[in-house]
Short mmCIF file of N, CA and C in Angstrom, two decimals:
data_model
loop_
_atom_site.label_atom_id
_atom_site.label_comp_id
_atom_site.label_asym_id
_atom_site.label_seq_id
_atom_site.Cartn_x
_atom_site.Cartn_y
_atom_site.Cartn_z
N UNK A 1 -21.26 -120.55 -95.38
CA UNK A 1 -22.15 -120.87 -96.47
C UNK A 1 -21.65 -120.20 -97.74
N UNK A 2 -21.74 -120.78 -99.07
CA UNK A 2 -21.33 -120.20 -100.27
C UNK A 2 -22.70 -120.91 -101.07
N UNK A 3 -22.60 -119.83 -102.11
CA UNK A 3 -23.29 -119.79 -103.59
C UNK A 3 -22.50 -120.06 -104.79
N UNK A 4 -23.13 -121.29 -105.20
CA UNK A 4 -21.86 -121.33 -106.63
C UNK A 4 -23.08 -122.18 -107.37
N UNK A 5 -22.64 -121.99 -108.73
CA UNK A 5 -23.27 -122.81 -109.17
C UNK A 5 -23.45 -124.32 -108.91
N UNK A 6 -24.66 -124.73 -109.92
CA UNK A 6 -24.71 -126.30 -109.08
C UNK A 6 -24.31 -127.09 -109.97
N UNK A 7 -23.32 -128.47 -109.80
CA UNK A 7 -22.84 -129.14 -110.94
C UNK A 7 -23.46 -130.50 -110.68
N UNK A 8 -23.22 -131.44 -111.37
CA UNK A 8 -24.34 -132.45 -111.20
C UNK A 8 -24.17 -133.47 -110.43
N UNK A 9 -22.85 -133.52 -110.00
CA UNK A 9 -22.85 -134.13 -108.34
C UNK A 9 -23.54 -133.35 -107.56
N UNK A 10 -24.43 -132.35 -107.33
CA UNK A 10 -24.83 -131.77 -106.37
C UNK A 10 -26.13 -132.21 -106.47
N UNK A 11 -26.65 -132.92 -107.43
CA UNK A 11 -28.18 -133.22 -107.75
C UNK A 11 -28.56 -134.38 -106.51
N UNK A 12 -27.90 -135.60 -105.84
CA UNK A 12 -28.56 -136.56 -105.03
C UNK A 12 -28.92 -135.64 -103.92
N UNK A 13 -28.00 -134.34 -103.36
CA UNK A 13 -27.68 -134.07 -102.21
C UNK A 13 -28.95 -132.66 -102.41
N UNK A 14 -29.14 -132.58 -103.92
CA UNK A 14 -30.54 -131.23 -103.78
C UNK A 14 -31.98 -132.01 -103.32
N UNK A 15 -32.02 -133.21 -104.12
CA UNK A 15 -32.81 -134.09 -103.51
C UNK A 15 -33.22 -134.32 -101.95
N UNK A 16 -31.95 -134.51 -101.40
CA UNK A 16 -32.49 -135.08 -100.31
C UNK A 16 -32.81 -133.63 -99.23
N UNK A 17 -32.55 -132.82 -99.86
CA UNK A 17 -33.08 -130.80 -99.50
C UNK A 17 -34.05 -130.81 -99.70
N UNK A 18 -34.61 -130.88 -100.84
CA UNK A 18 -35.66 -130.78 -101.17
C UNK A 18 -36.64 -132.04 -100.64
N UNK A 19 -36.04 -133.03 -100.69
CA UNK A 19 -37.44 -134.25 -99.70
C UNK A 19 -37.36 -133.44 -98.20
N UNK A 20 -36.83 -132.89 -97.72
CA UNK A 20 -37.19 -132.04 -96.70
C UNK A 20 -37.83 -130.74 -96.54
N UNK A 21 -37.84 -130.41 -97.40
CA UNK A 21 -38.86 -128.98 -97.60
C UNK A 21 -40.18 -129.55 -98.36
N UNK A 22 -40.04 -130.67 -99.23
CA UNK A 22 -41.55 -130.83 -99.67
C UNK A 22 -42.23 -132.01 -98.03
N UNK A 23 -41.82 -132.18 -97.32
CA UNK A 23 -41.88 -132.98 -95.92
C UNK A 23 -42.32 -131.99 -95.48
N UNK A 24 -42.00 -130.50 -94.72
CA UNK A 24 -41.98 -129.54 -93.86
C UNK A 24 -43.02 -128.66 -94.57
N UNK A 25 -42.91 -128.52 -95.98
CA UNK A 25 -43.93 -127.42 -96.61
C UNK A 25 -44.64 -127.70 -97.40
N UNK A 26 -44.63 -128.99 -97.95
CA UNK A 26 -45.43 -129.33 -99.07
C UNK A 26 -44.89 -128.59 -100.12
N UNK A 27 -43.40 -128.17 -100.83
CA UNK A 27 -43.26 -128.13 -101.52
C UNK A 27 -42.61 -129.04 -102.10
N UNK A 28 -42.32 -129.39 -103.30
CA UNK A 28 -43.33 -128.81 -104.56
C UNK A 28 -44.89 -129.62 -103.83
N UNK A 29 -45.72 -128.72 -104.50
CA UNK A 29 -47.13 -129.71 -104.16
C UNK A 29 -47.31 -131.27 -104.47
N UNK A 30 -46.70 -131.41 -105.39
CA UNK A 30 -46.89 -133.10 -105.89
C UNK A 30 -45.43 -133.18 -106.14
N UNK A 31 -44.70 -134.23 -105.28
CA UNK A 31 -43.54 -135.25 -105.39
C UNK A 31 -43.35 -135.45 -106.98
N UNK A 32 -42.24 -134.90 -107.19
CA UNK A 32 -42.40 -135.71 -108.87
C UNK A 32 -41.77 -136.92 -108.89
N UNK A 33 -41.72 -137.69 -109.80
CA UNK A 33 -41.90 -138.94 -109.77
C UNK A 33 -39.53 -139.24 -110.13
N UNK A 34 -39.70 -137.99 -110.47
CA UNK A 34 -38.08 -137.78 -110.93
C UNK A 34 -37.85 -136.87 -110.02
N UNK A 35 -37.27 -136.59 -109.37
CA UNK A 35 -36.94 -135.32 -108.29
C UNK A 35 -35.76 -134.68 -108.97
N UNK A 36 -34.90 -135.60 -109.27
CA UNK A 36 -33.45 -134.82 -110.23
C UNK A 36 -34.21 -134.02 -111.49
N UNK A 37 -34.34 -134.81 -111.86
CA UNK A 37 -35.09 -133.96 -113.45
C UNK A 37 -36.02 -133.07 -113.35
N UNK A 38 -36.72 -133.03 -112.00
CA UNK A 38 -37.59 -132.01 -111.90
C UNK A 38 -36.67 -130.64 -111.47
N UNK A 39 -35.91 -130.56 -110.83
CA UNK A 39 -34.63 -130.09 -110.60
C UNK A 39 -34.22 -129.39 -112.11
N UNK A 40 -34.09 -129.62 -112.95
CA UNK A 40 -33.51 -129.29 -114.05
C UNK A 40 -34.83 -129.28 -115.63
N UNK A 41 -35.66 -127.74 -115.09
CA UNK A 41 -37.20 -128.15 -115.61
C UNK A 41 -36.64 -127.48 -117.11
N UNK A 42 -37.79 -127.80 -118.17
CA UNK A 42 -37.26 -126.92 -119.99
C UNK A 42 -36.86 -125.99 -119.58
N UNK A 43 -36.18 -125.70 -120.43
CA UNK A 43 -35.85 -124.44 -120.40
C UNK A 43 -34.86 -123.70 -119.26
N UNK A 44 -33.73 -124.81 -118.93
CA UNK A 44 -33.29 -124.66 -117.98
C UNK A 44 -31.92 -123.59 -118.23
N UNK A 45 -31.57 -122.39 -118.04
CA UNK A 45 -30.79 -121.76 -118.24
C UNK A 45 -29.07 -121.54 -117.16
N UNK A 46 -29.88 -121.52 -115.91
CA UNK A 46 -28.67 -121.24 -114.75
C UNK A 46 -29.48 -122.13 -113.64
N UNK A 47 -28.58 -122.62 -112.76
CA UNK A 47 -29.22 -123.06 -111.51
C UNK A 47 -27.74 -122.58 -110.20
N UNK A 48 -28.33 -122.49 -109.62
CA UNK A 48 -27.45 -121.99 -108.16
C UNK A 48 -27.55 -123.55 -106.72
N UNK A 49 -26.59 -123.63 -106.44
CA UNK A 49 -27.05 -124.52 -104.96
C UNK A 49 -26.30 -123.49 -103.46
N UNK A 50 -26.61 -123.58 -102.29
CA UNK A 50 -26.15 -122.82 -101.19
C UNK A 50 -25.66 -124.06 -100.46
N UNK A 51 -24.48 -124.05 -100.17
CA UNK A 51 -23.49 -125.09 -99.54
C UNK A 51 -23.35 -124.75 -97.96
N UNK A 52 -23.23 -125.79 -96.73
CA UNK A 52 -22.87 -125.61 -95.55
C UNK A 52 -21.29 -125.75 -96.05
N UNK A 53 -20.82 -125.43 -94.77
CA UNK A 53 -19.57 -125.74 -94.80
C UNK A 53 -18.81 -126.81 -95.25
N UNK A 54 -19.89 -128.26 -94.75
CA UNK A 54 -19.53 -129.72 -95.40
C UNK A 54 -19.67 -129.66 -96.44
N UNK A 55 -19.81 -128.83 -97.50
CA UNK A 55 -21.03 -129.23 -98.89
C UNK A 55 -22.13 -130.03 -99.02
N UNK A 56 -22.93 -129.42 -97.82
CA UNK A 56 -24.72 -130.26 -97.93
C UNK A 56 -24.90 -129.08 -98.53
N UNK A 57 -25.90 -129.75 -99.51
CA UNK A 57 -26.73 -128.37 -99.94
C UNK A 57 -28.05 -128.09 -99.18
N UNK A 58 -27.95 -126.60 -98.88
CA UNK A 58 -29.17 -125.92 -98.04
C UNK A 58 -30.09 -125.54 -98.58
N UNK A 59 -29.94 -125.25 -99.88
CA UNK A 59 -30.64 -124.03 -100.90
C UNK A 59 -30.31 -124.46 -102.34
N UNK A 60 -31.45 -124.05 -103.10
CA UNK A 60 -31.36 -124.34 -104.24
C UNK A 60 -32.38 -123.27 -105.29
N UNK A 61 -31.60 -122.95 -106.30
CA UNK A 61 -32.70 -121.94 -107.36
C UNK A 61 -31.86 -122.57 -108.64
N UNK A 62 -33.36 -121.72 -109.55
CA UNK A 62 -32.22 -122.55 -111.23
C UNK A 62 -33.14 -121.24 -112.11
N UNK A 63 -33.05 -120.96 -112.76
CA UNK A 63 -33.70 -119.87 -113.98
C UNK A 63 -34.07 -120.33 -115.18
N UNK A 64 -35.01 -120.19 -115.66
CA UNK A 64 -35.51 -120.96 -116.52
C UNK A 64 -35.82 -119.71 -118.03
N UNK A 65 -35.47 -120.47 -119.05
CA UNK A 65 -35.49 -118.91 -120.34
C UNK A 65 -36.70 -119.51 -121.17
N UNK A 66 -37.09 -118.92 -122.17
CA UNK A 66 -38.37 -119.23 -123.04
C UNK A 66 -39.62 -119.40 -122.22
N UNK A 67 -39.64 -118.10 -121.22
CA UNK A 67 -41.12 -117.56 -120.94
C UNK A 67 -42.27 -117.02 -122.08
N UNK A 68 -43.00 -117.92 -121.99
CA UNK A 68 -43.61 -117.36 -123.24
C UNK A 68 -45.05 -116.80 -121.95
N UNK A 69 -44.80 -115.51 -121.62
CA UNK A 69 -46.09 -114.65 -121.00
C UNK A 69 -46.10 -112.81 -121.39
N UNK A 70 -46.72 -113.71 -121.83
CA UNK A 70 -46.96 -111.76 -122.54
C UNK A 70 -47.44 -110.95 -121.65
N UNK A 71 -48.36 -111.25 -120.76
CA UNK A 71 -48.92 -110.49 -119.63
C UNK A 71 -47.80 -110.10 -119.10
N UNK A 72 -46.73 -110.94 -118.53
CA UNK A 72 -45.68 -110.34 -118.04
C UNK A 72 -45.26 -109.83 -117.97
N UNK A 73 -44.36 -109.78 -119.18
CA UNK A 73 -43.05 -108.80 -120.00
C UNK A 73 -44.38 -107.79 -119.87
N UNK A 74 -45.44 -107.41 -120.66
CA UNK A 74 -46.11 -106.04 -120.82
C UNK A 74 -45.84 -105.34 -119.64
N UNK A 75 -46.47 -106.10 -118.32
CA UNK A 75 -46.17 -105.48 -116.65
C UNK A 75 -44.82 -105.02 -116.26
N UNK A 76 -43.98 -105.59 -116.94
CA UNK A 76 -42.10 -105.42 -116.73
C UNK A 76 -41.81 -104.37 -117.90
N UNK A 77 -42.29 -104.10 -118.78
CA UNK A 77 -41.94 -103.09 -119.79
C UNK A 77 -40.86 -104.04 -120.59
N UNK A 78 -41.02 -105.34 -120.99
CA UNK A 78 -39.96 -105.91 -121.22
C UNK A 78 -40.28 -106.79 -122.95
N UNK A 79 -39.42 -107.24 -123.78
CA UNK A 79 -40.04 -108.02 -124.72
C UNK A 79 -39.67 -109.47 -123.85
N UNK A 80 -41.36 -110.04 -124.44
CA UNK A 80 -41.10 -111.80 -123.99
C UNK A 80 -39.71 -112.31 -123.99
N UNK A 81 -38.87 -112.19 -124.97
CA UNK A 81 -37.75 -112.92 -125.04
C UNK A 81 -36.89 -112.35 -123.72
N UNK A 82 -37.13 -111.62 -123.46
CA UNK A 82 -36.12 -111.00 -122.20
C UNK A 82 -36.59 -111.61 -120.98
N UNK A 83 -37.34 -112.26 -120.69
CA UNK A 83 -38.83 -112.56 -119.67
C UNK A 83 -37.70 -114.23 -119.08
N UNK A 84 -37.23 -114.17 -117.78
CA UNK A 84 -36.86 -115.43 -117.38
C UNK A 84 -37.51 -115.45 -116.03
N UNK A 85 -37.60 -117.01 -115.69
CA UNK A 85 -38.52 -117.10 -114.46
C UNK A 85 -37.58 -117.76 -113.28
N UNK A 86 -37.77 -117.87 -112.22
CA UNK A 86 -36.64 -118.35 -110.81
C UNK A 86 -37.77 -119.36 -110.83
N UNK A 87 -37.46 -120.14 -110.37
CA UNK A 87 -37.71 -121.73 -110.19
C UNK A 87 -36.96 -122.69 -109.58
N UNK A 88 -38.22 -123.39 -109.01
CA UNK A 88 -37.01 -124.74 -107.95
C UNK A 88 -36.38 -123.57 -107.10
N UNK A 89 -36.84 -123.14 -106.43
CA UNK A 89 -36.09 -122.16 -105.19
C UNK A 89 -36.93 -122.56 -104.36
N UNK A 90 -35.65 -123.14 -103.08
CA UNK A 90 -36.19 -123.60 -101.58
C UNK A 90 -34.60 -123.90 -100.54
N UNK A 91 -35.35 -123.54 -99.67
CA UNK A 91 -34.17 -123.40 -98.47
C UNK A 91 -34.52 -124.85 -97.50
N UNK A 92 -32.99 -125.66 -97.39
CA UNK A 92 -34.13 -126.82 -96.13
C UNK A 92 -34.42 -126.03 -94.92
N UNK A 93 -35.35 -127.56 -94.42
CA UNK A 93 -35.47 -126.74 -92.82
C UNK A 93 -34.24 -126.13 -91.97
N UNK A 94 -33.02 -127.32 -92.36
CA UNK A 94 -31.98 -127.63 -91.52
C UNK A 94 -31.57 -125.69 -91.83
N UNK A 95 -31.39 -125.29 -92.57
CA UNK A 95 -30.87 -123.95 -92.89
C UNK A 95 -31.86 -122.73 -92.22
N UNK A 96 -32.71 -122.65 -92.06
CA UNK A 96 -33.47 -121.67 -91.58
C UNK A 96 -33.74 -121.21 -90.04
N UNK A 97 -33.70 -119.84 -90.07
CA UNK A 97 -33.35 -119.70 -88.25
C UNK A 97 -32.16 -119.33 -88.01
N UNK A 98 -30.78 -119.69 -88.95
CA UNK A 98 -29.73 -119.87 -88.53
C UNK A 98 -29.06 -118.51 -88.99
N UNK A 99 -29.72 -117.36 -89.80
CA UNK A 99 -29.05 -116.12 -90.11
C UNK A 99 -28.00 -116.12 -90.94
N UNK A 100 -28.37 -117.24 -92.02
CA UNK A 100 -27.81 -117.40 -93.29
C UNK A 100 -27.88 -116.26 -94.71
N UNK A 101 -28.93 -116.04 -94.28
CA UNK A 101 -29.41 -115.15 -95.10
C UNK A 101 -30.11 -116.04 -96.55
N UNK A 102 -29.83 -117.16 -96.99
CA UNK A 102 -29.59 -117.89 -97.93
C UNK A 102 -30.39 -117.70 -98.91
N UNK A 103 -31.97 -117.76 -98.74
CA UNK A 103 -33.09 -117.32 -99.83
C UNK A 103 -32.52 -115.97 -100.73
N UNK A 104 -32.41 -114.90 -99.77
CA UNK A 104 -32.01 -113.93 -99.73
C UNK A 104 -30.46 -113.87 -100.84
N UNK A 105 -29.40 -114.89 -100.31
CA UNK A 105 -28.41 -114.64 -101.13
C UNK A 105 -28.79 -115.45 -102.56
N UNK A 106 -29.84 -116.86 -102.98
CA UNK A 106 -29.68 -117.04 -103.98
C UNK A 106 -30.55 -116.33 -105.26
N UNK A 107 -31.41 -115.45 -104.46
CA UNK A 107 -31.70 -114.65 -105.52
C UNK A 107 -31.59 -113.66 -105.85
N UNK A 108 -29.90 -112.85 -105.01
CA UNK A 108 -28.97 -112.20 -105.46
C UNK A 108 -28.52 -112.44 -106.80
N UNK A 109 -27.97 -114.10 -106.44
CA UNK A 109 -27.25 -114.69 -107.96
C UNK A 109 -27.79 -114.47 -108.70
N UNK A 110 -29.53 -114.51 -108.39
CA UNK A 110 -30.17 -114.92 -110.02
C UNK A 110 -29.83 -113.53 -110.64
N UNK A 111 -30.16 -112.41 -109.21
CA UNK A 111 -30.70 -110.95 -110.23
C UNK A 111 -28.66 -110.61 -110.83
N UNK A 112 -27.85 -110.93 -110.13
CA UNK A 112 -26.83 -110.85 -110.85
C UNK A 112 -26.93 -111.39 -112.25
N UNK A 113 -27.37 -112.21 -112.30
CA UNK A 113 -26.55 -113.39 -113.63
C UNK A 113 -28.00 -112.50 -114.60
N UNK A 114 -29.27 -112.40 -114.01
CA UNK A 114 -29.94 -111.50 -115.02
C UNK A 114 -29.60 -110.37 -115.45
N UNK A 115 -29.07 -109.78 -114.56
CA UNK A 115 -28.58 -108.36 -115.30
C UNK A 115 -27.72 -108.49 -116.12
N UNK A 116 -26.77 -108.93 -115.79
CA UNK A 116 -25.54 -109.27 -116.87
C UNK A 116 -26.11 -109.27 -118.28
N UNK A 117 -27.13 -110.26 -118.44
CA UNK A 117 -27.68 -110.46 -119.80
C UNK A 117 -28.68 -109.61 -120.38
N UNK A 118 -29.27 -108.51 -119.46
CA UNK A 118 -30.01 -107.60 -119.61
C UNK A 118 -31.43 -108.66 -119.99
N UNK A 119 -31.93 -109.18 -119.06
CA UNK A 119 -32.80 -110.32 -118.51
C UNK A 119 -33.94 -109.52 -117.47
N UNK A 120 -35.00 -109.99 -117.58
CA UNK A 120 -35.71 -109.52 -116.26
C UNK A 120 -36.53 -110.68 -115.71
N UNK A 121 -35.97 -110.76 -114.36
CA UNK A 121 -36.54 -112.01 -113.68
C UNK A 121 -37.78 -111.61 -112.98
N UNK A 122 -38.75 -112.99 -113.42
CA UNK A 122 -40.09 -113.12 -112.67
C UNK A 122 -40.22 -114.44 -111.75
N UNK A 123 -41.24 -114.05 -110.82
CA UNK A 123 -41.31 -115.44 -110.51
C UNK A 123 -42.63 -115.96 -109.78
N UNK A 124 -42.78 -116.83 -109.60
CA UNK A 124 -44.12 -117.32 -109.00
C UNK A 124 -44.22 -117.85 -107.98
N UNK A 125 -45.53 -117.39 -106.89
CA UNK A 125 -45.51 -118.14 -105.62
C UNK A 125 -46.94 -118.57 -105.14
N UNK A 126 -47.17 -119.49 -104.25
CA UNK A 126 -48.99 -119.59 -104.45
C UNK A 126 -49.11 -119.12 -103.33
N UNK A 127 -50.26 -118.31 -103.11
CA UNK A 127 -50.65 -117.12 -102.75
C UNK A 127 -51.88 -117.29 -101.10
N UNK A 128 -51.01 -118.01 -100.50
CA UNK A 128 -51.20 -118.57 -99.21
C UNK A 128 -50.30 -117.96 -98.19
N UNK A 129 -49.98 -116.81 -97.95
CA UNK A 129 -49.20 -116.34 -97.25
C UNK A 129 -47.87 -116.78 -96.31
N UNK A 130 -47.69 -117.50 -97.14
CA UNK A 130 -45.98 -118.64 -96.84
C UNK A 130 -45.09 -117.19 -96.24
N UNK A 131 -43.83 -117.71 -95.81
CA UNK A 131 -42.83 -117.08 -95.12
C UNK A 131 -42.45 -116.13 -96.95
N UNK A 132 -42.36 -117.29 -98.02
CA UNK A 132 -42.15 -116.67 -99.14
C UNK A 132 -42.04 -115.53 -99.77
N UNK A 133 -43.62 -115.30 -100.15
CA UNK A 133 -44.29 -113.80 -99.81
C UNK A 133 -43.08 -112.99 -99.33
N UNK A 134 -43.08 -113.45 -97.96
CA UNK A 134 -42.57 -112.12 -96.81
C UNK A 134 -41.14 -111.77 -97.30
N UNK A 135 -40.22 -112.95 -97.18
CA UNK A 135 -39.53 -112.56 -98.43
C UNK A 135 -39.08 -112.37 -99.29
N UNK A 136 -39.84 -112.37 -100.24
CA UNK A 136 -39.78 -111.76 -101.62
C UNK A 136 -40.39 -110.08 -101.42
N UNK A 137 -41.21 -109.67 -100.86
CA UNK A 137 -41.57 -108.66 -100.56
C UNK A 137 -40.44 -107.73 -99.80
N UNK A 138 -39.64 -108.12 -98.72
CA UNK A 138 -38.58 -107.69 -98.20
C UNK A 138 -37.85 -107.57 -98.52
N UNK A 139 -37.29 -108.05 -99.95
CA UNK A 139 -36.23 -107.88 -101.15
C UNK A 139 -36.70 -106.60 -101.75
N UNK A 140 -37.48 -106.73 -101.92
CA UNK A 140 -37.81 -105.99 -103.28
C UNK A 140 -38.81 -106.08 -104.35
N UNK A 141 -38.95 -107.34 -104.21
CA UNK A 141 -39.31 -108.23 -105.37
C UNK A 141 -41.03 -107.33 -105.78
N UNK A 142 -41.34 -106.68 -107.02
CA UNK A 142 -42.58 -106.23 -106.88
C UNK A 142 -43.69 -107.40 -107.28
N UNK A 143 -44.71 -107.05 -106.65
CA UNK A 143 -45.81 -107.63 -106.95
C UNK A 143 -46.88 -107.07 -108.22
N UNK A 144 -46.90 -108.03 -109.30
CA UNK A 144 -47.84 -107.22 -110.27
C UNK A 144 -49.45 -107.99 -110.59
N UNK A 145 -49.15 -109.41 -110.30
CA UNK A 145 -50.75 -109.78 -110.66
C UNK A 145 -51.00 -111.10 -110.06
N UNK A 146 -52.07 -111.00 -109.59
CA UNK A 146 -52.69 -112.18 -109.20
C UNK A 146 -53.23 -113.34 -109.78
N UNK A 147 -53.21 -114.49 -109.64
CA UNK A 147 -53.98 -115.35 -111.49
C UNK A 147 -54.00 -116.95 -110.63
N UNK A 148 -54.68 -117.36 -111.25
CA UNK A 148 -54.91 -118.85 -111.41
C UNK A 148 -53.58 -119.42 -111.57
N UNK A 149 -53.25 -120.65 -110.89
CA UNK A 149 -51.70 -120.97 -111.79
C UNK A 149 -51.71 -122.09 -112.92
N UNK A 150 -51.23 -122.20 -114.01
CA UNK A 150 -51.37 -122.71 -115.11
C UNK A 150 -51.09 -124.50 -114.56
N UNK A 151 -50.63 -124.93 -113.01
CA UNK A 151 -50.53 -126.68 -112.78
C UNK A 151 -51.84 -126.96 -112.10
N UNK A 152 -52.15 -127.90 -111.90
CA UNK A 152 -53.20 -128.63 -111.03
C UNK A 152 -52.46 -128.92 -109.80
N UNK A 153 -53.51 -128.84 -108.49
CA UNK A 153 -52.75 -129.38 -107.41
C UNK A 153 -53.31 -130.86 -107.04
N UNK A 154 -52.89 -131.74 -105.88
CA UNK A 154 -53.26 -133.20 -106.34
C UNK A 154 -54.67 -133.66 -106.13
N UNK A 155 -55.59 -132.29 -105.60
CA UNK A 155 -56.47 -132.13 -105.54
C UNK A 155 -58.17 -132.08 -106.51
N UNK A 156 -57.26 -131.92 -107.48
CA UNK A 156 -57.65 -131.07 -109.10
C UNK A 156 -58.18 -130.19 -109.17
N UNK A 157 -57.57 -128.92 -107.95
CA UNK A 157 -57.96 -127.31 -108.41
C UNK A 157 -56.39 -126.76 -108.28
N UNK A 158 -56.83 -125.20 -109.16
CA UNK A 158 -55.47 -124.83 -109.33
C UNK A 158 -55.73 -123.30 -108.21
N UNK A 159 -54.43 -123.67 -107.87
CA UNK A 159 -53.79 -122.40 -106.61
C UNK A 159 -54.10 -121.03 -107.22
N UNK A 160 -54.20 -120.21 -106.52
CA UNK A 160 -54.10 -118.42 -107.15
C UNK A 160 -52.47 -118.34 -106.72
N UNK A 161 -51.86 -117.75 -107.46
CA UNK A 161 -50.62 -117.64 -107.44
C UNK A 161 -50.21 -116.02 -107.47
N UNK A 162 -49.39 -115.48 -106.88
CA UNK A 162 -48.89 -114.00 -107.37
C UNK A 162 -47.60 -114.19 -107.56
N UNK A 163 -47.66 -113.36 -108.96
CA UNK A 163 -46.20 -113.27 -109.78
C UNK A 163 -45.84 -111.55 -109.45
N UNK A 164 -44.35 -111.96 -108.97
CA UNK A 164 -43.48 -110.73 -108.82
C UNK A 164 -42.45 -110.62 -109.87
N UNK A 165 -42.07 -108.92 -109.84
CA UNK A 165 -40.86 -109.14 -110.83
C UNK A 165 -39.49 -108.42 -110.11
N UNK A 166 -38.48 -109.22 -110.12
CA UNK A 166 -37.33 -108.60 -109.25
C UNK A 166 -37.30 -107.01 -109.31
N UNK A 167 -36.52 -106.65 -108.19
CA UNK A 167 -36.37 -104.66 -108.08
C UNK A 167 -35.57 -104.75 -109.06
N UNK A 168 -35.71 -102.94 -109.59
CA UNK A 168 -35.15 -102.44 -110.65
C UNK A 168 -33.41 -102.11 -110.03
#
């Protein structure tokens, strides 16, 4: 398995990753109607894909810049402009179990490629005790606040979500 960035031949093949994790987990909560473009949300800064050996992609993250949360950065000791969020991060089924490590290695990349820029990554998860949680918590990742999340689900209530901010 390797981590490299993702180039845009890799977009049919994140797709069909991702129609398997929103199949298996219901993520994202609502199918977007563009799956590529949702893939590549504003504010799109870096994205990562995790390759099998064939080049299927297993894994996918992307970082997103122009966080505008002030709550945040205050909790991170950080100014807003420094404030980037991990997004679109999901592992397929086909990858898990198998001692890839993969979740694990793509948000290595991110906290690499953040540091570099002297960046501090946040990120969001809804607050249903998913495998997620477990690891992001097993990284490192701290936990600072609990909140409403700013989407609707297809339900029309919104999730409680907890936002972490990568280890120092």
């Amino acid at each position: 398995m390797i981590v490299r960035e993702r180039a845009a031949e890799d977009l049919p093949t994140c797709v069909d990753a991702l129609q398997a994790v929103h199949v298996a987990d219901g993520y994202p909560t609502c199918w977007p109607h563009d799956p590529a473009g949702w893939l590549s949300p504003a504010g799109l800064a870096a994205a990562w894909v995790g390759l099998d050996d064939d080049e299927t992609v297993l894994g996918h993250v992307c970082v997103v810049g122009d966080v505008d949360d002030p709550v945040v950065a205050a909790l991170a000791g950080v100014p807003v402009e420094r404030l980037v969020s991990v997004s679109r991060l999901f592992v397929s089924p086909a990858a898990r179990g198998r001692g890839l490590g993969l979740g694990a290695a793509l948000l290595a990349r991110v906290q690499r490629w953040s540091e570099q820029r002297g960046l501090q990554p946040m990120l969001d998860v809804v607050d249903d005790g998913a495998p997620a949680v477990d690891l992001y918590e097993r990284l490192g990742w701290r936990l600072v606040i609990r909140r409403d999340a700013d989407w609707l689900a297809p339900d029309g209530h919104r999730h409680r979500v907890r936002i972490y901010l990568a280890p120092e």
